[in-house]
Every structure is written in structure tokens, then in C-alpha cells.
Amino acid sequence: MTKVSLAQHDSPSRCNGGSSPSPGSDANTCPESRTIGSRVELVTVKAVLRSSALQRLEGMNYRFCAAPDCDVVYFDNAVGSRFLKGDLLVRVGQKESKDPILLCYCFEFTVAELRSDLIARGETGIPERIAQEIQAGHCACEVKNPEGSCCLGNVRDAVKRIRADIDAALTST
């Protein structure tokens, strides 16, 4: 098993070094939300689709739509293929508003766990624990995370958002 450096996991790029979308390309634009979708490897799409959805797999160049209010998860505009939240075996954290909201698919850390740590202790060790597991070569982001990329950046962003929410709640009381 090839170990991927932590630096690769801390960036928005995929663990396996995939490319970023080309801005403005219609092939890269979600047909529903009109947001630019990030490229996702076919192995990711196949790994998280329900069997009934997998039987409808037609495309080869899928994009991931991260828009929270859009039901589309994957699309390949070249063949008119799209898969919705209900077509997946897992819930897509970016598209959920009710717990449990997974942030880390490899080690199953949730938004609620982050919030609980931050409220109780003012800090959380979850990002560091994930980083240690990445360094040990234990992540499987390309097949477990519907986004097909490492979650560490999303986890760190969630920590910042939760801290800001906690601070705002404290200053408003």
C-alpha cells in the first residue's frame, strides 16, 4: 500500500492526486445547482452507489456536486447521467443538515463529535487523530468518501465553523 503524504491530504485535491475542474466548462457544471463539480474517480462512484444505481452507471467522467441544497451527488453531462442522494449507500455530509453528519468516512467522525469536544473542552483532537491515521496509511478516502477526496480539510473547516458558532452564541447571551 502506498502512503500518501499528509500535505496531499490537507489540500482540497484528491488523495490520489486527481485534477481540479476547469472553471466555466459546461461539462463541469451540475445540471441542477449550476455549481462547478469537482472531478471524482469512477472507483469512488462505484464504491458508494446502491446496486440499483450501479446498474444505471453509464458515464466515465463523473463530477461531484457539493451544493448543500442540491439532491444531485454525481453527474456526467456528456452522457446525461446523474445520481441523487438516495442512490448512494452512505449519507453525503455536505448535503445533510440532521445528525449524524459524517465528516470523516474512513474513521467515522461526525459534526456532533466535533461540536461536543469543542463545547466540553474548548478544543478537539479529532483532526490530529485523522492526520495520524493518514500518516499510518490507514485512510481509504478514494472509496469511502463520496467526494473521493481526503476529509481533513473539511474537518478543519468544520472546526472553524463550529468555533465561530460557539463564539457567536456566547457573545449573544
PDB file of C-alpha atoms in Angstrom:
ATOM      1  CA  MET A   1       0.000   0.000   0.000  1.00  0.00           C
ATOM      2  CA  THR A   2       1.343   3.374  -0.997  1.00  0.00           C
ATOM      3  CA  LYS A   3       1.380   6.002   1.698  1.00  0.00           C
ATOM      4  CA  VAL A   4       0.253   9.450   0.677  1.00  0.00           C
ATOM      5  CA  SER A   5       1.870  12.423   2.308  1.00  0.00           C
ATOM      6  CA  LEU A   6      -0.121  14.435   4.802  1.00  0.00           C
ATOM      7  CA  ALA A   7       0.377  17.544   2.668  1.00  0.00           C
ATOM      8  CA  GLN A   8      -1.718  15.959  -0.100  1.00  0.00           C
ATOM      9  CA  HIS A   9      -4.497  15.224   2.393  1.00  0.00           C
ATOM     10  CA  ASP A  10      -4.553  18.734   3.764  1.00  0.00           C
ATOM     11  CA  SER A  11      -5.320  20.282   0.399  1.00  0.00           C
ATOM     12  CA  PRO A  12      -8.615  20.224  -1.458  1.00  0.00           C
ATOM     13  CA  SER A  13      -7.106  17.884  -4.043  1.00  0.00           C
ATOM     14  CA  ARG A  14      -7.903  14.209  -4.067  1.00  0.00           C
ATOM     15  CA  CYS A  15      -5.848  11.718  -2.086  1.00  0.00           C
ATOM     16  CA  ASN A  16      -4.922  10.032  -5.335  1.00  0.00           C
ATOM     17  CA  GLY A  17      -3.848  13.288  -6.972  1.00  0.00           C
ATOM     18  CA  GLY A  18      -6.901  13.888  -9.200  1.00  0.00           C
ATOM     19  CA  SER A  19      -7.296  17.089 -11.134  1.00  0.00           C
ATOM     20  CA  SER A  20      -9.418  20.124 -10.337  1.00  0.00           C
ATOM     21  CA  PRO A  21     -12.343  21.139 -12.509  1.00  0.00           C
ATOM     22  CA  SER A  22     -11.870  23.656 -15.292  1.00  0.00           C
ATOM     23  CA  PRO A  23     -13.866  26.752 -14.309  1.00  0.00           C
ATOM     24  CA  GLY A  24     -16.700  27.689 -16.617  1.00  0.00           C
ATOM     25  CA  SER A  25     -16.881  24.398 -18.507  1.00  0.00           C
ATOM     26  CA  ASP A  26     -20.485  23.249 -19.019  1.00  0.00           C
ATOM     27  CA  ALA A  27     -19.335  19.627 -18.628  1.00  0.00           C
ATOM     28  CA  ASN A  28     -18.224  20.559 -15.112  1.00  0.00           C
ATOM     29  CA  THR A  29     -21.471  22.280 -14.090  1.00  0.00           C
ATOM     30  CA  CYS A  30     -24.130  20.473 -12.065  1.00  0.00           C
ATOM     31  CA  PRO A  31     -27.324  20.320 -14.142  1.00  0.00           C
ATOM     32  CA  GLU A  32     -29.422  21.252 -11.087  1.00  0.00           C
ATOM     33  CA  SER A  33     -27.451  23.658  -8.868  1.00  0.00           C
ATOM     34  CA  ARG A  34     -25.318  25.105 -11.699  1.00  0.00           C
ATOM     35  CA  THR A  35     -22.245  24.889  -9.441  1.00  0.00           C
ATOM     36  CA  ILE A  36     -18.905  23.609 -10.681  1.00  0.00           C
ATOM     37  CA  GLY A  37     -18.476  19.963  -9.724  1.00  0.00           C
ATOM     38  CA  SER A  38     -15.129  18.509  -8.739  1.00  0.00           C
ATOM     39  CA  ARG A  39     -13.809  15.527 -10.674  1.00  0.00           C
ATOM     40  CA  VAL A  40     -14.328  12.232  -8.901  1.00  0.00           C
ATOM     41  CA  GLU A  41     -12.756   8.932  -9.875  1.00  0.00           C
ATOM     42  CA  LEU A  42     -15.024   6.192 -11.190  1.00  0.00           C
ATOM     43  CA  VAL A  43     -13.873   3.860  -8.397  1.00  0.00           C
ATOM     44  CA  THR A  44     -15.407   6.274  -5.873  1.00  0.00           C
ATOM     45  CA  VAL A  45     -18.735   6.420  -7.681  1.00  0.00           C
ATOM     46  CA  LYS A  46     -18.877   2.630  -7.998  1.00  0.00           C
ATOM     47  CA  ALA A  47     -17.951   2.114  -4.341  1.00  0.00           C
ATOM     48  CA  VAL A  48     -20.763   4.227  -2.913  1.00  0.00           C
ATOM     49  CA  LEU A  49     -23.658   3.559  -5.291  1.00  0.00           C
ATOM     50  CA  ARG A  50     -26.508   1.231  -4.352  1.00  0.00           C
ATOM     51  CA  SER A  51     -26.711  -1.814  -6.635  1.00  0.00           C
ATOM     52  CA  SER A  52     -29.823  -0.479  -8.384  1.00  0.00           C
ATOM     53  CA  ALA A  53     -27.986   2.767  -9.176  1.00  0.00           C
ATOM     54  CA  LEU A  54     -24.791   0.959 -10.179  1.00  0.00           C
ATOM     55  CA  GLN A  55     -26.803  -0.825 -12.872  1.00  0.00           C
ATOM     56  CA  ARG A  56     -27.542   2.618 -14.396  1.00  0.00           C
ATOM     57  CA  LEU A  57     -23.879   3.647 -14.492  1.00  0.00           C
ATOM     58  CA  GLU A  58     -23.182   4.977 -17.982  1.00  0.00           C
ATOM     59  CA  GLY A  59     -20.618   7.731 -17.657  1.00  0.00           C
ATOM     60  CA  MET A  60     -16.868   7.689 -17.272  1.00  0.00           C
ATOM     61  CA  ASN A  61     -16.186  11.299 -16.216  1.00  0.00           C
ATOM     62  CA  TYR A  62     -18.262  11.981 -13.139  1.00  0.00           C
ATOM     63  CA  ARG A  63     -18.280  15.194 -11.143  1.00  0.00           C
ATOM     64  CA  PHE A  64     -19.290  15.644  -7.509  1.00  0.00           C
ATOM     65  CA  CYS A  65     -21.806  18.371  -6.686  1.00  0.00           C
ATOM     66  CA  ALA A  66     -21.094  19.736  -3.198  1.00  0.00           C
ATOM     67  CA  ALA A  67     -24.002  22.215  -3.180  1.00  0.00           C
ATOM     68  CA  PRO A  68     -25.794  21.522   0.129  1.00  0.00           C
ATOM     69  CA  ASP A  69     -29.280  22.212  -1.202  1.00  0.00           C
ATOM     70  CA  CYS A  70     -28.915  20.094  -4.355  1.00  0.00           C
ATOM     71  CA  ASP A  71     -30.061  16.462  -4.452  1.00  0.00           C
ATOM     72  CA  VAL A  72     -27.570  15.617  -7.224  1.00  0.00           C
ATOM     73  CA  VAL A  73     -24.387  13.966  -5.942  1.00  0.00           C
ATOM     74  CA  TYR A  74     -22.716  12.778  -9.167  1.00  0.00           C
ATOM     75  CA  PHE A  75     -23.205  13.824 -12.758  1.00  0.00           C
ATOM     76  CA  ASP A  76     -21.642  13.177 -16.147  1.00  0.00           C
ATOM     77  CA  ASN A  77     -23.162  15.704 -18.523  1.00  0.00           C
ATOM     78  CA  ALA A  78     -21.556  14.102 -21.579  1.00  0.00           C
ATOM     79  CA  VAL A  79     -23.933  11.141 -21.271  1.00  0.00           C
ATOM     80  CA  GLY A  80     -26.706  12.823 -19.267  1.00  0.00           C
ATOM     81  CA  SER A  81     -26.094  10.608 -16.238  1.00  0.00           C
ATOM     82  CA  ARG A  82     -26.763  11.740 -12.688  1.00  0.00           C
ATOM     83  CA  PHE A  83     -27.077  10.112  -9.305  1.00  0.00           C
ATOM     84  CA  LEU A  84     -29.037  11.566  -6.406  1.00  0.00           C
ATOM     85  CA  LYS A  85     -28.550  11.307  -2.626  1.00  0.00           C
ATOM     86  CA  GLY A  86     -30.934   8.340  -2.471  1.00  0.00           C
ATOM     87  CA  ASP A  87     -28.796   6.418  -4.963  1.00  0.00           C
ATOM     88  CA  LEU A  88     -25.891   6.203  -2.506  1.00  0.00           C
ATOM     89  CA  LEU A  89     -25.140   3.694   0.242  1.00  0.00           C
ATOM     90  CA  VAL A  90     -23.904   6.485   2.528  1.00  0.00           C
ATOM     91  CA  ARG A  91     -25.178   9.891   3.516  1.00  0.00           C
ATOM     92  CA  VAL A  92     -23.276  12.789   1.970  1.00  0.00           C
ATOM     93  CA  GLY A  93     -22.155  15.035   4.821  1.00  0.00           C
ATOM     94  CA  GLN A  94     -22.077  18.222   2.741  1.00  0.00           C
ATOM     95  CA  LYS A  95     -25.726  17.676   1.822  1.00  0.00           C
ATOM     96  CA  GLU A  96     -27.093  16.799   5.272  1.00  0.00           C
ATOM     97  CA  SER A  97     -28.483  19.046   7.976  1.00  0.00           C
ATOM     98  CA  LYS A  98     -29.529  16.451  10.579  1.00  0.00           C
ATOM     99  CA  ASP A  99     -27.266  14.227  12.669  1.00  0.00           C
ATOM    100  CA  PRO A 100     -25.429  12.067  12.161  1.00  0.00           C
ATOM    101  CA  ILE A 101     -23.461  14.142   9.681  1.00  0.00           C
ATOM    102  CA  LEU A 102     -20.269  12.352   8.726  1.00  0.00           C
ATOM    103  CA  LEU A 103     -17.184  14.429   8.149  1.00  0.00           C
ATOM    104  CA  CYS A 104     -14.661  11.605   8.029  1.00  0.00           C
ATOM    105  CA  TYR A 105     -15.813   8.486   6.214  1.00  0.00           C
ATOM    106  CA  CYS A 106     -12.722   6.406   6.950  1.00  0.00           C
ATOM    107  CA  PHE A 107     -12.802   6.849  10.727  1.00  0.00           C
ATOM    108  CA  GLU A 108     -16.470   7.855  11.090  1.00  0.00           C
ATOM    109  CA  PHE A 109     -16.088  11.198  12.847  1.00  0.00           C
ATOM    110  CA  THR A 110     -19.207  13.354  12.862  1.00  0.00           C
ATOM    111  CA  VAL A 111     -20.064  17.024  13.223  1.00  0.00           C
ATOM    112  CA  ALA A 112     -21.738  16.199  16.554  1.00  0.00           C
ATOM    113  CA  GLU A 113     -18.485  14.724  17.916  1.00  0.00           C
ATOM    114  CA  LEU A 114     -16.551  17.840  16.930  1.00  0.00           C
ATOM    115  CA  ARG A 115     -19.188  20.095  18.476  1.00  0.00           C
ATOM    116  CA  SER A 116     -19.279  18.042  21.677  1.00  0.00           C
ATOM    117  CA  ASP A 117     -15.480  18.212  22.083  1.00  0.00           C
ATOM    118  CA  LEU A 118     -15.382  21.931  21.397  1.00  0.00           C
ATOM    119  CA  ILE A 119     -18.221  22.732  23.785  1.00  0.00           C
ATOM    120  CA  ALA A 120     -16.954  20.484  26.584  1.00  0.00           C
ATOM    121  CA  ARG A 121     -13.230  21.156  26.335  1.00  0.00           C
ATOM    122  CA  GLY A 122     -12.795  24.153  24.062  1.00  0.00           C
ATOM    123  CA  GLU A 123     -10.707  22.035  21.714  1.00  0.00           C
ATOM    124  CA  THR A 124     -10.757  18.777  19.781  1.00  0.00           C
ATOM    125  CA  GLY A 125      -8.103  16.244  18.895  1.00  0.00           C
ATOM    126  CA  ILE A 126     -10.093  14.780  16.015  1.00  0.00           C
ATOM    127  CA  PRO A 127      -8.135  16.486  13.186  1.00  0.00           C
ATOM    128  CA  GLU A 128      -4.866  15.305  14.720  1.00  0.00           C
ATOM    129  CA  ARG A 129      -6.194  11.753  15.122  1.00  0.00           C
ATOM    130  CA  ILE A 130      -7.211  11.713  11.465  1.00  0.00           C
ATOM    131  CA  ALA A 131      -3.798  13.089  10.464  1.00  0.00           C
ATOM    132  CA  GLN A 132      -2.098  10.296  12.420  1.00  0.00           C
ATOM    133  CA  GLU A 133      -4.211   7.665  10.666  1.00  0.00           C
ATOM    134  CA  ILE A 134      -3.386   9.228   7.295  1.00  0.00           C
ATOM    135  CA  GLN A 135       0.328   9.145   8.135  1.00  0.00           C
ATOM    136  CA  ALA A 136      -0.061   5.470   9.084  1.00  0.00           C
ATOM    137  CA  GLY A 137      -1.591   4.797   5.647  1.00  0.00           C
ATOM    138  CA  HIS A 138      -4.981   3.797   7.039  1.00  0.00           C
ATOM    139  CA  CYS A 139      -7.223   6.089   5.008  1.00  0.00           C
ATOM    140  CA  ALA A 140      -9.343   4.922   2.090  1.00  0.00           C
ATOM    141  CA  CYS A 141     -10.785   8.273   1.037  1.00  0.00           C
ATOM    142  CA  GLU A 142     -10.953   7.431  -2.658  1.00  0.00           C
ATOM    143  CA  VAL A 143     -13.500   4.676  -1.974  1.00  0.00           C
ATOM    144  CA  LYS A 144     -15.201   5.647   1.293  1.00  0.00           C
ATOM    145  CA  ASN A 145     -15.716   9.401   0.929  1.00  0.00           C
ATOM    146  CA  PRO A 146     -18.390  10.237  -1.674  1.00  0.00           C
ATOM    147  CA  GLU A 147     -16.338  13.300  -2.596  1.00  0.00           C
ATOM    148  CA  GLY A 148     -13.447  10.985  -3.489  1.00  0.00           C
ATOM    149  CA  SER A 149     -11.001  13.184  -1.627  1.00  0.00           C
ATOM    150  CA  CYS A 150      -9.483  13.449   1.807  1.00  0.00           C
ATOM    151  CA  CYS A 151     -11.749  14.800   4.517  1.00  0.00           C
ATOM    152  CA  LEU A 152      -9.105  16.533   6.616  1.00  0.00           C
ATOM    153  CA  GLY A 153      -9.660  19.946   5.026  1.00  0.00           C
ATOM    154  CA  ASN A 154     -13.431  19.588   5.501  1.00  0.00           C
ATOM    155  CA  VAL A 155     -12.889  18.575   9.140  1.00  0.00           C
ATOM    156  CA  ARG A 156     -10.679  21.598   9.819  1.00  0.00           C
ATOM    157  CA  ASP A 157     -13.213  23.883   8.120  1.00  0.00           C
ATOM    158  CA  ALA A 158     -15.970  22.373  10.290  1.00  0.00           C
ATOM    159  CA  VAL A 159     -13.911  23.050  13.436  1.00  0.00           C
ATOM    160  CA  LYS A 160     -13.633  26.730  12.419  1.00  0.00           C
ATOM    161  CA  ARG A 161     -17.376  26.976  11.691  1.00  0.00           C
ATOM    162  CA  ILE A 162     -18.333  25.294  14.973  1.00  0.00           C
ATOM    163  CA  ARG A 163     -15.949  27.527  16.952  1.00  0.00           C
ATOM    164  CA  ALA A 164     -17.466  30.588  15.290  1.00  0.00           C
ATOM    165  CA  ASP A 165     -20.983  29.336  16.140  1.00  0.00           C
ATOM    166  CA  ILE A 166     -19.983  28.739  19.763  1.00  0.00           C
ATOM    167  CA  ASP A 167     -18.363  32.178  20.000  1.00  0.00           C
ATOM    168  CA  ALA A 168     -21.435  33.822  18.471  1.00  0.00           C
ATOM    169  CA  ALA A 169     -23.722  32.020  20.917  1.00  0.00           C
ATOM    170  CA  LEU A 170     -21.553  33.099  23.862  1.00  0.00           C
ATOM    171  CA  THR A 171     -21.491  36.758  22.818  1.00  0.00           C
ATOM    172  CA  SER A 172     -25.257  36.867  22.229  1.00  0.00           C
ATOM    173  CA  THR A 173     -26.093  35.649  25.746  1.00  0.00           C
TER     174      THR A 173
END
